[in-house]
Amino acid sequence: MRAVLYDHHGAAREVLRVEDIERPEPGPGAVRVRVEASGVNPTDWKSRSGATPRPIEGFQIPHHDGAGVIDAVGDGVDPGRNGQRVWTYLAAAGQPWGTAARWTVVPGRQAVPLPAGASAELGASLGVPAMTAHRCLFADGPVEGKTILVAGGAGAVGHFAIELAKHAGARVVTTVSSPQKAELAAKAGADLVVNYQDADAADQIRSFAGHVDRVVEVALGANLHLDLAVTAPLGQIVSYAAEPADPVLPVRACMTANLLLRFVLLYGVPAGTLDEAARDIAATLAQGALTELPVVRFSLDDVAAAHEAVESGAVGKVLVIPS
């Protein structure tokens, strides 16, 4: 099969290459998926570049997320899963078979049924972003009747956080940095969209919601002042991304707010919790409550450009289409 490989860390154009390799076979409990679309996330380029290095045993096929059809199952997997459309998550975690290839193999639990009405593009966009959004939203309990602030509502995590929160009965405020991004966040269903660069951003949020109960945060250091200004006492700020410089916490202000500050990284979330999130996302998807972001497609041969697009902050979802 044709696959993207790297065997050491570095810049995309220096380490990524496309080769023909042997098609993998699923081991016990695993399934093989013929990939139709492979999603690219920041964690993919950070692992490849060495910014957040992970061990490489021989070679690594990048990308955790994808969508396709199961065409082989390992021992212990229901043979009836053959032919099932699925979306994947964390495919490249702890194994070489990421989704930037014609086929991938993953544990059966990490290949989640994709409803007939959902496109492969949407399926390949879920994975890490939707699972991260779910964990940020629900790690501290239900959100029904609560007001949620989603920082960066036009990004993939922000997009699915808005949709999952709305589906769960929350009111959602989101922050963005441009009219284009504001349009995307509003389309996802946010009740209020605020440009965080506005001098009165906190006043806009407080006028609409009083205070927010929970924050899904993409840039803790940059946004903490705004978060503290609008978060209710006993509220939660949940951070899922690291900035180049670690933030300095105003400890007294956090104490005064009796604030819970939580950090989320999917690699360390317990398997049972991930399973629960996948089931919840699948149910929400089946009800038509999750939608696509604008898609930017690259061929397998242009995978370096796909990584560079994500590194530079491309708006929408970057996908690689194997062939």
PDB file of C-alpha atoms in Angstrom:
ATOM      1  CA  MET A   1       0.000   0.000   0.000  1.00  0.00           C
ATOM      2  CA  ARG A   2       1.017   3.645  -0.369  1.00  0.00           C
ATOM      3  CA  ALA A   3       1.696   5.299   2.949  1.00  0.00           C
ATOM      4  CA  VAL A   4       3.274   8.418   4.410  1.00  0.00           C
ATOM      5  CA  LEU A   5       6.219   7.570   6.652  1.00  0.00           C
ATOM      6  CA  TYR A   6       8.790   9.228   8.831  1.00  0.00           C
ATOM      7  CA  ASP A   7      11.559   7.630  10.875  1.00  0.00           C
ATOM      8  CA  HIS A   8      12.984  10.685  12.627  1.00  0.00           C
ATOM      9  CA  HIS A   9      11.698  14.049  13.768  1.00  0.00           C
ATOM     10  CA  GLY A  10      11.969  17.272  11.812  1.00  0.00           C
ATOM     11  CA  ALA A  11      10.316  19.648   9.356  1.00  0.00           C
ATOM     12  CA  ALA A  12       7.557  18.194   7.205  1.00  0.00           C
ATOM     13  CA  ARG A  13       9.403  18.456   3.890  1.00  0.00           C
ATOM     14  CA  GLU A  14      12.552  16.995   5.411  1.00  0.00           C
ATOM     15  CA  VAL A  15      11.152  13.871   7.090  1.00  0.00           C
ATOM     16  CA  LEU A  16       7.834  12.905   5.465  1.00  0.00           C
ATOM     17  CA  ARG A  17       7.965  10.587   2.492  1.00  0.00           C
ATOM     18  CA  VAL A  18       5.513   8.410   0.568  1.00  0.00           C
ATOM     19  CA  GLU A  19       6.444   4.763   0.017  1.00  0.00           C
ATOM     20  CA  ASP A  20       4.891   1.461  -0.934  1.00  0.00           C
ATOM     21  CA  ILE A  21       4.891  -0.859   2.081  1.00  0.00           C
ATOM     22  CA  GLU A  22       3.171  -4.079   3.066  1.00  0.00           C
ATOM     23  CA  ARG A  23      -0.487  -3.725   3.947  1.00  0.00           C
ATOM     24  CA  PRO A  24      -0.990  -4.367   7.682  1.00  0.00           C
ATOM     25  CA  GLU A  25      -3.037  -7.248   9.048  1.00  0.00           C
ATOM     26  CA  PRO A  26      -5.239  -6.831  12.128  1.00  0.00           C
ATOM     27  CA  GLY A  27      -4.124  -8.636  15.259  1.00  0.00           C
ATOM     28  CA  PRO A  28      -6.393  -9.897  18.052  1.00  0.00           C
ATOM     29  CA  GLY A  29      -9.075  -7.352  18.917  1.00  0.00           C
ATOM     30  CA  ALA A  30      -8.119  -5.096  15.995  1.00  0.00           C
ATOM     31  CA  VAL A  31      -9.714  -4.139  12.695  1.00  0.00           C
ATOM     32  CA  ARG A  32      -8.267  -3.019   9.383  1.00  0.00           C
ATOM     33  CA  VAL A  33      -9.797   0.079   7.795  1.00  0.00           C
ATOM     34  CA  ARG A  34      -9.522   1.082   4.157  1.00  0.00           C
ATOM     35  CA  VAL A  35      -9.028   4.809   4.617  1.00  0.00           C
ATOM     36  CA  GLU A  36     -11.095   7.268   2.590  1.00  0.00           C
ATOM     37  CA  ALA A  37      -9.959  10.439   4.375  1.00  0.00           C
ATOM     38  CA  SER A  38      -7.273  11.193   6.981  1.00  0.00           C
ATOM     39  CA  GLY A  39      -7.612  14.156   9.333  1.00  0.00           C
ATOM     40  CA  VAL A  40      -4.601  16.304  10.264  1.00  0.00           C
ATOM     41  CA  ASN A  41      -4.436  17.841  13.750  1.00  0.00           C
ATOM     42  CA  PRO A  42      -1.884  19.960  15.609  1.00  0.00           C
ATOM     43  CA  THR A  43      -0.846  16.916  17.646  1.00  0.00           C
ATOM     44  CA  ASP A  44       0.207  15.219  14.385  1.00  0.00           C
ATOM     45  CA  TRP A  45       2.675  17.869  13.300  1.00  0.00           C
ATOM     46  CA  LYS A  46       3.935  18.364  16.849  1.00  0.00           C
ATOM     47  CA  SER A  47       4.750  14.658  17.146  1.00  0.00           C
ATOM     48  CA  ARG A  48       6.380  14.632  13.694  1.00  0.00           C
ATOM     49  CA  SER A  49       8.415  17.778  14.291  1.00  0.00           C
ATOM     50  CA  GLY A  50       9.722  16.719  17.687  1.00  0.00           C
ATOM     51  CA  ALA A  51       7.916  19.498  19.542  1.00  0.00           C
ATOM     52  CA  THR A  52       6.164  16.754  21.508  1.00  0.00           C
ATOM     53  CA  PRO A  53       8.268  13.744  20.449  1.00  0.00           C
ATOM     54  CA  ARG A  54       6.965  10.202  20.723  1.00  0.00           C
ATOM     55  CA  PRO A  55       9.064   7.061  20.304  1.00  0.00           C
ATOM     56  CA  ILE A  56       9.470   5.755  16.751  1.00  0.00           C
ATOM     57  CA  GLU A  57      10.053   2.037  16.343  1.00  0.00           C
ATOM     58  CA  GLY A  58      11.276   1.623  12.774  1.00  0.00           C
ATOM     59  CA  PHE A  59       8.805   4.006  11.147  1.00  0.00           C
ATOM     60  CA  GLN A  60       5.703   6.004  11.914  1.00  0.00           C
ATOM     61  CA  ILE A  61       2.679   6.608   9.693  1.00  0.00           C
ATOM     62  CA  PRO A  62       1.189   9.872  10.989  1.00  0.00           C
ATOM     63  CA  HIS A  63      -2.368  10.968  11.802  1.00  0.00           C
ATOM     64  CA  HIS A  64      -4.771   9.669  14.406  1.00  0.00           C
ATOM     65  CA  ASP A  65      -8.066  10.453  12.737  1.00  0.00           C
ATOM     66  CA  GLY A  66      -9.665   9.001   9.659  1.00  0.00           C
ATOM     67  CA  ALA A  67     -12.778   7.559   8.082  1.00  0.00           C
ATOM     68  CA  GLY A  68     -13.243   4.520   5.906  1.00  0.00           C
ATOM     69  CA  VAL A  69     -14.564   0.975   5.761  1.00  0.00           C
ATOM     70  CA  ILE A  70     -13.512  -2.060   7.788  1.00  0.00           C
ATOM     71  CA  ASP A  71     -12.290  -4.779   5.416  1.00  0.00           C
ATOM     72  CA  ALA A  72     -10.687  -7.257   7.835  1.00  0.00           C
ATOM     73  CA  VAL A  73     -11.015  -8.120  11.517  1.00  0.00           C
ATOM     74  CA  GLY A  74      -8.708  -9.835  13.984  1.00  0.00           C
ATOM     75  CA  ASP A  75      -9.477 -12.646  16.398  1.00  0.00           C
ATOM     76  CA  GLY A  76     -12.108 -11.733  18.933  1.00  0.00           C
ATOM     77  CA  VAL A  77     -13.820  -9.135  16.730  1.00  0.00           C
ATOM     78  CA  ASP A  78     -17.320  -9.726  15.415  1.00  0.00           C
ATOM     79  CA  PRO A  79     -16.952 -10.721  11.732  1.00  0.00           C
ATOM     80  CA  GLY A  80     -20.140  -8.773  11.109  1.00  0.00           C
ATOM     81  CA  ARG A  81     -18.081  -5.596  11.361  1.00  0.00           C
ATOM     82  CA  ASN A  82     -16.636  -6.290   7.911  1.00  0.00           C
ATOM     83  CA  GLY A  83     -17.979  -3.655   5.538  1.00  0.00           C
ATOM     84  CA  GLN A  84     -18.863  -1.232   8.338  1.00  0.00           C
ATOM     85  CA  ARG A  85     -18.196   2.485   7.784  1.00  0.00           C
ATOM     86  CA  VAL A  86     -16.211   3.916  10.712  1.00  0.00           C
ATOM     87  CA  TRP A  87     -14.313   6.888  12.054  1.00  0.00           C
ATOM     88  CA  THR A  88     -11.099   6.418  14.030  1.00  0.00           C
ATOM     89  CA  TYR A  89      -9.331   8.142  16.880  1.00  0.00           C
ATOM     90  CA  LEU A  90      -5.769   7.897  18.270  1.00  0.00           C
ATOM     91  CA  ALA A  91      -4.790   5.515  15.468  1.00  0.00           C
ATOM     92  CA  ALA A  92      -1.099   6.434  15.672  1.00  0.00           C
ATOM     93  CA  ALA A  93      -0.855   6.290  19.475  1.00  0.00           C
ATOM     94  CA  GLY A  94       1.543   3.553  20.538  1.00  0.00           C
ATOM     95  CA  GLN A  95       1.665   1.886  17.113  1.00  0.00           C
ATOM     96  CA  PRO A  96       3.043   2.746  13.640  1.00  0.00           C
ATOM     97  CA  TRP A  97      -0.217   2.499  11.684  1.00  0.00           C
ATOM     98  CA  GLY A  98      -1.611   6.025  11.467  1.00  0.00           C
ATOM     99  CA  THR A  99      -4.292   6.966   8.944  1.00  0.00           C
ATOM    100  CA  ALA A 100      -2.058   8.697   6.354  1.00  0.00           C
ATOM    101  CA  ALA A 101      -2.125   5.545   4.240  1.00  0.00           C
ATOM    102  CA  ARG A 102      -4.479   3.441   2.138  1.00  0.00           C
ATOM    103  CA  TRP A 103      -5.076   1.142   5.115  1.00  0.00           C
ATOM    104  CA  THR A 104      -4.711   1.421   8.874  1.00  0.00           C
ATOM    105  CA  VAL A 105      -5.226  -1.040  11.708  1.00  0.00           C
ATOM    106  CA  VAL A 106      -6.647   0.042  15.060  1.00  0.00           C
ATOM    107  CA  PRO A 107      -8.131  -1.606  18.140  1.00  0.00           C
ATOM    108  CA  GLY A 108     -11.769  -2.356  17.384  1.00  0.00           C
ATOM    109  CA  ARG A 109     -12.964   0.084  20.046  1.00  0.00           C
ATOM    110  CA  GLN A 110     -11.151   2.905  18.225  1.00  0.00           C
ATOM    111  CA  ALA A 111     -13.107   2.325  15.010  1.00  0.00           C
ATOM    112  CA  VAL A 112     -16.501   3.855  15.719  1.00  0.00           C
ATOM    113  CA  PRO A 113     -19.529   3.266  13.451  1.00  0.00           C
ATOM    114  CA  LEU A 114     -20.170   6.129  11.025  1.00  0.00           C
ATOM    115  CA  PRO A 115     -23.844   6.647  10.141  1.00  0.00           C
ATOM    116  CA  ALA A 116     -24.907   6.379   6.505  1.00  0.00           C
ATOM    117  CA  GLY A 117     -25.821  10.054   6.376  1.00  0.00           C
ATOM    118  CA  ALA A 118     -22.419  11.268   7.583  1.00  0.00           C
ATOM    119  CA  SER A 119     -19.705  11.926   5.017  1.00  0.00           C
ATOM    120  CA  ALA A 120     -16.196  10.502   5.198  1.00  0.00           C
ATOM    121  CA  GLU A 121     -14.968  14.103   5.476  1.00  0.00           C
ATOM    122  CA  LEU A 122     -17.021  14.636   8.632  1.00  0.00           C
ATOM    123  CA  GLY A 123     -15.958  11.272  10.023  1.00  0.00           C
ATOM    124  CA  ALA A 124     -12.283  12.067   9.485  1.00  0.00           C
ATOM    125  CA  SER A 125     -12.768  15.429  11.218  1.00  0.00           C
ATOM    126  CA  LEU A 126     -14.031  13.930  14.501  1.00  0.00           C
ATOM    127  CA  GLY A 127     -11.410  11.871  16.338  1.00  0.00           C
ATOM    128  CA  VAL A 128      -9.064  13.990  18.409  1.00  0.00           C
ATOM    129  CA  PRO A 129     -11.034  17.272  18.128  1.00  0.00           C
ATOM    130  CA  ALA A 130     -14.446  15.864  19.049  1.00  0.00           C
ATOM    131  CA  MET A 131     -13.055  13.581  21.761  1.00  0.00           C
ATOM    132  CA  THR A 132     -11.097  16.492  23.251  1.00  0.00           C
ATOM    133  CA  ALA A 133     -14.145  18.740  23.129  1.00  0.00           C
ATOM    134  CA  HIS A 134     -16.240  16.082  24.857  1.00  0.00           C
ATOM    135  CA  ARG A 135     -13.724  15.611  27.660  1.00  0.00           C
ATOM    136  CA  CYS A 136     -13.406  19.361  28.202  1.00  0.00           C
ATOM    137  CA  LEU A 137     -17.162  19.783  28.352  1.00  0.00           C
ATOM    138  CA  PHE A 138     -18.177  16.834  30.503  1.00  0.00           C
ATOM    139  CA  ALA A 139     -15.233  15.915  32.760  1.00  0.00           C
ATOM    140  CA  ASP A 140     -16.817  18.030  35.501  1.00  0.00           C
ATOM    141  CA  GLY A 141     -20.405  16.929  35.025  1.00  0.00           C
ATOM    142  CA  PRO A 142     -23.415  17.656  32.814  1.00  0.00           C
ATOM    143  CA  VAL A 143     -23.775  21.003  31.068  1.00  0.00           C
ATOM    144  CA  GLU A 144     -27.552  21.104  30.690  1.00  0.00           C
ATOM    145  CA  GLY A 145     -28.805  24.523  31.748  1.00  0.00           C
ATOM    146  CA  LYS A 146     -25.274  25.886  32.109  1.00  0.00           C
ATOM    147  CA  THR A 147     -23.509  28.611  30.142  1.00  0.00           C
ATOM    148  CA  ILE A 148     -20.319  27.478  28.438  1.00  0.00           C
ATOM    149  CA  LEU A 149     -17.599  29.726  27.039  1.00  0.00           C
ATOM    150  CA  VAL A 150     -15.724  28.120  24.135  1.00  0.00           C
ATOM    151  CA  ALA A 151     -12.500  29.948  23.294  1.00  0.00           C
ATOM    152  CA  GLY A 152     -11.631  29.698  19.607  1.00  0.00           C
ATOM    153  CA  GLY A 153     -15.036  28.623  18.369  1.00  0.00           C
ATOM    154  CA  ALA A 154     -13.930  28.381  14.716  1.00  0.00           C
ATOM    155  CA  GLY A 155     -11.273  25.734  15.359  1.00  0.00           C
ATOM    156  CA  ALA A 156     -12.033  22.031  15.161  1.00  0.00           C
ATOM    157  CA  VAL A 157     -12.179  21.475  18.930  1.00  0.00           C
ATOM    158  CA  GLY A 158     -14.151  24.684  19.379  1.00  0.00           C
ATOM    159  CA  HIS A 159     -16.563  23.764  16.585  1.00  0.00           C
ATOM    160  CA  PHE A 160     -17.433  20.400  18.106  1.00  0.00           C
ATOM    161  CA  ALA A 161     -17.494  21.847  21.629  1.00  0.00           C
ATOM    162  CA  ILE A 162     -20.186  24.291  20.524  1.00  0.00           C
ATOM    163  CA  GLU A 163     -22.254  21.582  18.857  1.00  0.00           C
ATOM    164  CA  LEU A 164     -21.879  19.023  21.658  1.00  0.00           C
ATOM    165  CA  ALA A 165     -22.711  21.609  24.315  1.00  0.00           C
ATOM    166  CA  LYS A 166     -25.785  22.854  22.459  1.00  0.00           C
ATOM    167  CA  HIS A 167     -26.992  19.293  21.918  1.00  0.00           C
ATOM    168  CA  ALA A 168     -26.580  18.675  25.664  1.00  0.00           C
ATOM    169  CA  GLY A 169     -28.766  21.636  26.565  1.00  0.00           C
ATOM    170  CA  ALA A 170     -26.202  24.347  27.317  1.00  0.00           C
ATOM    171  CA  ARG A 171     -26.102  27.968  26.279  1.00  0.00           C
ATOM    172  CA  VAL A 172     -22.854  28.718  24.450  1.00  0.00           C
ATOM    173  CA  VAL A 173     -20.749  31.840  24.197  1.00  0.00           C
ATOM    174  CA  THR A 174     -17.669  31.698  22.001  1.00  0.00           C
ATOM    175  CA  THR A 175     -14.721  33.943  21.207  1.00  0.00           C
ATOM    176  CA  VAL A 176     -13.044  34.383  17.821  1.00  0.00           C
ATOM    177  CA  SER A 177     -10.620  36.778  16.154  1.00  0.00           C
ATOM    178  CA  SER A 178     -12.181  37.651  12.780  1.00  0.00           C
ATOM    179  CA  PRO A 179     -15.506  38.046  10.949  1.00  0.00           C
ATOM    180  CA  GLN A 180     -14.805  34.870   8.948  1.00  0.00           C
ATOM    181  CA  LYS A 181     -14.330  32.879  12.136  1.00  0.00           C
ATOM    182  CA  ALA A 182     -17.362  34.534  13.717  1.00  0.00           C
ATOM    183  CA  GLU A 183     -19.485  33.294  10.829  1.00  0.00           C
ATOM    184  CA  LEU A 184     -18.250  29.727  11.335  1.00  0.00           C
ATOM    185  CA  ALA A 185     -18.914  29.824  15.080  1.00  0.00           C
ATOM    186  CA  ALA A 186     -22.407  31.226  14.596  1.00  0.00           C
ATOM    187  CA  LYS A 187     -23.144  28.533  12.015  1.00  0.00           C
ATOM    188  CA  ALA A 188     -22.130  25.893  14.576  1.00  0.00           C
ATOM    189  CA  GLY A 189     -24.871  27.228  16.835  1.00  0.00           C
ATOM    190  CA  ALA A 190     -23.183  29.570  19.311  1.00  0.00           C
ATOM    191  CA  ASP A 191     -25.671  31.836  21.066  1.00  0.00           C
ATOM    192  CA  LEU A 192     -23.192  34.710  21.289  1.00  0.00           C
ATOM    193  CA  VAL A 193     -19.996  35.273  19.302  1.00  0.00           C
ATOM    194  CA  VAL A 194     -17.487  37.817  20.623  1.00  0.00           C
ATOM    195  CA  ASN A 195     -14.219  39.022  19.145  1.00  0.00           C
ATOM    196  CA  TYR A 196     -11.836  38.537  22.055  1.00  0.00           C
ATOM    197  CA  GLN A 197      -9.752  41.473  20.802  1.00  0.00           C
ATOM    198  CA  ASP A 198     -12.598  43.889  21.588  1.00  0.00           C
ATOM    199  CA  ALA A 199     -11.819  46.054  24.588  1.00  0.00           C
ATOM    200  CA  ASP A 200     -15.263  45.331  25.994  1.00  0.00           C
ATOM    201  CA  ALA A 201     -15.246  41.581  25.341  1.00  0.00           C
ATOM    202  CA  ALA A 202     -15.866  40.767  29.011  1.00  0.00           C
ATOM    203  CA  ASP A 203     -18.715  43.291  29.194  1.00  0.00           C
ATOM    204  CA  GLN A 204     -20.342  41.748  26.107  1.00  0.00           C
ATOM    205  CA  ILE A 205     -20.238  38.306  27.705  1.00  0.00           C
ATOM    206  CA  ARG A 206     -21.494  39.491  31.094  1.00  0.00           C
ATOM    207  CA  SER A 207     -24.322  41.480  29.487  1.00  0.00           C
ATOM    208  CA  PHE A 208     -25.467  38.356  27.704  1.00  0.00           C
ATOM    209  CA  ALA A 209     -24.886  35.679  30.303  1.00  0.00           C
ATOM    210  CA  GLY A 210     -24.035  37.246  33.628  1.00  0.00           C
ATOM    211  CA  HIS A 211     -21.308  34.702  34.217  1.00  0.00           C
ATOM    212  CA  VAL A 212     -20.243  31.495  32.487  1.00  0.00           C
ATOM    213  CA  ASP A 213     -20.083  28.181  34.323  1.00  0.00           C
ATOM    214  CA  ARG A 214     -17.381  26.418  32.353  1.00  0.00           C
ATOM    215  CA  VAL A 215     -14.684  27.484  29.882  1.00  0.00           C
ATOM    216  CA  VAL A 216     -13.212  25.320  27.116  1.00  0.00           C
ATOM    217  CA  GLU A 217      -9.857  27.030  26.672  1.00  0.00           C
ATOM    218  CA  VAL A 218      -7.382  26.869  23.778  1.00  0.00           C
ATOM    219  CA  ALA A 219      -4.942  29.566  24.983  1.00  0.00           C
ATOM    220  CA  LEU A 220      -4.893  29.744  28.765  1.00  0.00           C
ATOM    221  CA  GLY A 221      -2.149  32.338  29.121  1.00  0.00           C
ATOM    222  CA  ALA A 222      -3.567  34.708  26.528  1.00  0.00           C
ATOM    223  CA  ASN A 223      -7.163  34.391  27.700  1.00  0.00           C
ATOM    224  CA  LEU A 224      -6.964  33.853  31.454  1.00  0.00           C
ATOM    225  CA  HIS A 225      -7.679  37.496  32.295  1.00  0.00           C
ATOM    226  CA  LEU A 226     -10.893  37.356  30.250  1.00  0.00           C
ATOM    227  CA  ASP A 227     -11.808  33.928  31.659  1.00  0.00           C
ATOM    228  CA  LEU A 228     -11.456  35.121  35.249  1.00  0.00           C
ATOM    229  CA  ALA A 229     -13.526  38.210  34.476  1.00  0.00           C
ATOM    230  CA  VAL A 230     -16.510  36.185  33.264  1.00  0.00           C
ATOM    231  CA  THR A 231     -16.375  32.831  35.090  1.00  0.00           C
ATOM    232  CA  ALA A 232     -18.789  32.260  37.954  1.00  0.00           C
ATOM    233  CA  PRO A 233     -17.531  31.323  41.438  1.00  0.00           C
ATOM    234  CA  LEU A 234     -16.866  27.566  41.604  1.00  0.00           C
ATOM    235  CA  GLY A 235     -16.606  27.516  37.812  1.00  0.00           C
ATOM    236  CA  GLN A 236     -14.187  25.452  35.750  1.00  0.00           C
ATOM    237  CA  ILE A 237     -11.604  26.456  33.154  1.00  0.00           C
ATOM    238  CA  VAL A 238     -10.520  23.449  31.080  1.00  0.00           C
ATOM    239  CA  SER A 239      -7.378  23.878  28.967  1.00  0.00           C
ATOM    240  CA  TYR A 240      -6.513  21.514  26.118  1.00  0.00           C
ATOM    241  CA  ALA A 241      -3.599  23.237  24.350  1.00  0.00           C
ATOM    242  CA  ALA A 242      -0.146  24.472  25.306  1.00  0.00           C
ATOM    243  CA  GLU A 243       1.238  27.850  24.278  1.00  0.00           C
ATOM    244  CA  PRO A 244       4.925  28.520  23.499  1.00  0.00           C
ATOM    245  CA  ALA A 245       5.356  30.127  26.933  1.00  0.00           C
ATOM    246  CA  ASP A 246       3.773  28.761  30.084  1.00  0.00           C
ATOM    247  CA  PRO A 247       1.285  31.169  31.666  1.00  0.00           C
ATOM    248  CA  VAL A 248       1.781  32.834  35.042  1.00  0.00           C
ATOM    249  CA  LEU A 249      -1.236  32.144  37.219  1.00  0.00           C
ATOM    250  CA  PRO A 250      -2.757  34.911  39.338  1.00  0.00           C
ATOM    251  CA  VAL A 251      -3.116  32.516  42.248  1.00  0.00           C
ATOM    252  CA  ARG A 252      -5.043  34.827  44.572  1.00  0.00           C
ATOM    253  CA  ALA A 253      -7.627  35.626  41.905  1.00  0.00           C
ATOM    254  CA  CYS A 254      -8.075  31.916  41.192  1.00  0.00           C
ATOM    255  CA  MET A 255      -8.434  31.227  44.921  1.00  0.00           C
ATOM    256  CA  THR A 256     -10.962  34.015  45.333  1.00  0.00           C
ATOM    257  CA  ALA A 257     -13.048  32.497  42.544  1.00  0.00           C
ATOM    258  CA  ASN A 258     -12.718  29.003  44.089  1.00  0.00           C
ATOM    259  CA  LEU A 259     -11.882  28.059  40.545  1.00  0.00           C
ATOM    260  CA  LEU A 260     -11.207  24.577  39.210  1.00  0.00           C
ATOM    261  CA  LEU A 261      -8.457  24.582  36.579  1.00  0.00           C
ATOM    262  CA  ARG A 262      -8.325  21.342  34.575  1.00  0.00           C
ATOM    263  CA  PHE A 263      -5.945  20.211  31.855  1.00  0.00           C
ATOM    264  CA  VAL A 264      -6.867  17.695  29.147  1.00  0.00           C
ATOM    265  CA  LEU A 265      -4.627  15.564  26.935  1.00  0.00           C
ATOM    266  CA  LEU A 266      -6.339  12.593  25.295  1.00  0.00           C
ATOM    267  CA  TYR A 267      -3.302  10.297  25.497  1.00  0.00           C
ATOM    268  CA  GLY A 268      -3.721  10.066  29.273  1.00  0.00           C
ATOM    269  CA  VAL A 269      -7.505   9.831  29.508  1.00  0.00           C
ATOM    270  CA  PRO A 270      -8.629   6.387  30.773  1.00  0.00           C
ATOM    271  CA  ALA A 271      -9.809   3.979  28.075  1.00  0.00           C
ATOM    272  CA  GLY A 272     -13.247   3.617  29.619  1.00  0.00           C
ATOM    273  CA  THR A 273     -13.746   7.368  29.579  1.00  0.00           C
ATOM    274  CA  LEU A 274     -12.691   7.515  25.934  1.00  0.00           C
ATOM    275  CA  ASP A 275     -15.134   4.717  25.114  1.00  0.00           C
ATOM    276  CA  GLU A 276     -17.947   6.643  26.784  1.00  0.00           C
ATOM    277  CA  ALA A 277     -17.027   9.795  24.864  1.00  0.00           C
ATOM    278  CA  ALA A 278     -16.952   7.909  21.557  1.00  0.00           C
ATOM    279  CA  ARG A 279     -20.402   6.454  22.221  1.00  0.00           C
ATOM    280  CA  ASP A 280     -21.796   9.871  23.095  1.00  0.00           C
ATOM    281  CA  ILE A 281     -20.248  11.489  20.008  1.00  0.00           C
ATOM    282  CA  ALA A 282     -21.575   8.665  17.822  1.00  0.00           C
ATOM    283  CA  ALA A 283     -25.087   9.124  19.217  1.00  0.00           C
ATOM    284  CA  THR A 284     -24.931  12.885  18.675  1.00  0.00           C
ATOM    285  CA  LEU A 285     -23.660  12.317  15.141  1.00  0.00           C
ATOM    286  CA  ALA A 286     -26.484   9.848  14.420  1.00  0.00           C
ATOM    287  CA  GLN A 287     -28.974  12.552  15.413  1.00  0.00           C
ATOM    288  CA  GLY A 288     -27.478  14.957  12.872  1.00  0.00           C
ATOM    289  CA  ALA A 289     -26.180  17.380  15.499  1.00  0.00           C
ATOM    290  CA  LEU A 290     -22.528  17.419  14.340  1.00  0.00           C
ATOM    291  CA  THR A 291     -21.509  19.177  11.130  1.00  0.00           C
ATOM    292  CA  GLU A 292     -18.489  19.652   8.915  1.00  0.00           C
ATOM    293  CA  LEU A 293     -16.089  22.552   9.006  1.00  0.00           C
ATOM    294  CA  PRO A 294     -14.893  23.896   5.651  1.00  0.00           C
ATOM    295  CA  VAL A 295     -12.516  21.258   4.269  1.00  0.00           C
ATOM    296  CA  VAL A 296      -9.110  21.767   2.654  1.00  0.00           C
ATOM    297  CA  ARG A 297      -8.024  18.596   0.829  1.00  0.00           C
ATOM    298  CA  PHE A 298      -4.523  17.405   0.005  1.00  0.00           C
ATOM    299  CA  SER A 299      -3.334  14.296  -1.794  1.00  0.00           C
ATOM    300  CA  LEU A 300      -1.075  11.778  -0.109  1.00  0.00           C
ATOM    301  CA  ASP A 301       1.840  13.142  -2.141  1.00  0.00           C
ATOM    302  CA  ASP A 302       1.139  16.643  -0.789  1.00  0.00           C
ATOM    303  CA  VAL A 303       1.118  15.608   2.863  1.00  0.00           C
ATOM    304  CA  ALA A 304       3.954  18.016   3.727  1.00  0.00           C
ATOM    305  CA  ALA A 305       1.827  20.917   2.501  1.00  0.00           C
ATOM    306  CA  ALA A 306      -1.064  19.594   4.590  1.00  0.00           C
ATOM    307  CA  HIS A 307       1.104  19.632   7.711  1.00  0.00           C
ATOM    308  CA  GLU A 308       2.342  23.124   6.897  1.00  0.00           C
ATOM    309  CA  ALA A 309      -1.247  24.317   6.496  1.00  0.00           C
ATOM    310  CA  VAL A 310      -2.157  23.073   9.976  1.00  0.00           C
ATOM    311  CA  GLU A 311       1.028  24.528  11.451  1.00  0.00           C
ATOM    312  CA  SER A 312       0.180  27.931   9.979  1.00  0.00           C
ATOM    313  CA  GLY A 313      -3.325  27.901  11.463  1.00  0.00           C
ATOM    314  CA  ALA A 314      -5.460  27.140   8.414  1.00  0.00           C
ATOM    315  CA  VAL A 315      -9.135  27.902   8.982  1.00  0.00           C
ATOM    316  CA  GLY A 316     -11.313  24.816   8.578  1.00  0.00           C
ATOM    317  CA  LYS A 317     -10.314  21.164   8.556  1.00  0.00           C
ATOM    318  CA  VAL A 318      -7.266  19.842   6.696  1.00  0.00           C
ATOM    319  CA  LEU A 319      -7.708  16.357   5.237  1.00  0.00           C
ATOM    320  CA  VAL A 320      -5.382  14.062   3.318  1.00  0.00           C
ATOM    321  CA  ILE A 321      -7.055  11.795   0.773  1.00  0.00           C
ATOM    322  CA  PRO A 322      -5.170   8.500   0.267  1.00  0.00           C
ATOM    323  CA  SER A 323      -5.046   7.022  -3.237  1.00  0.00           C
TER     324      SER A 323
END
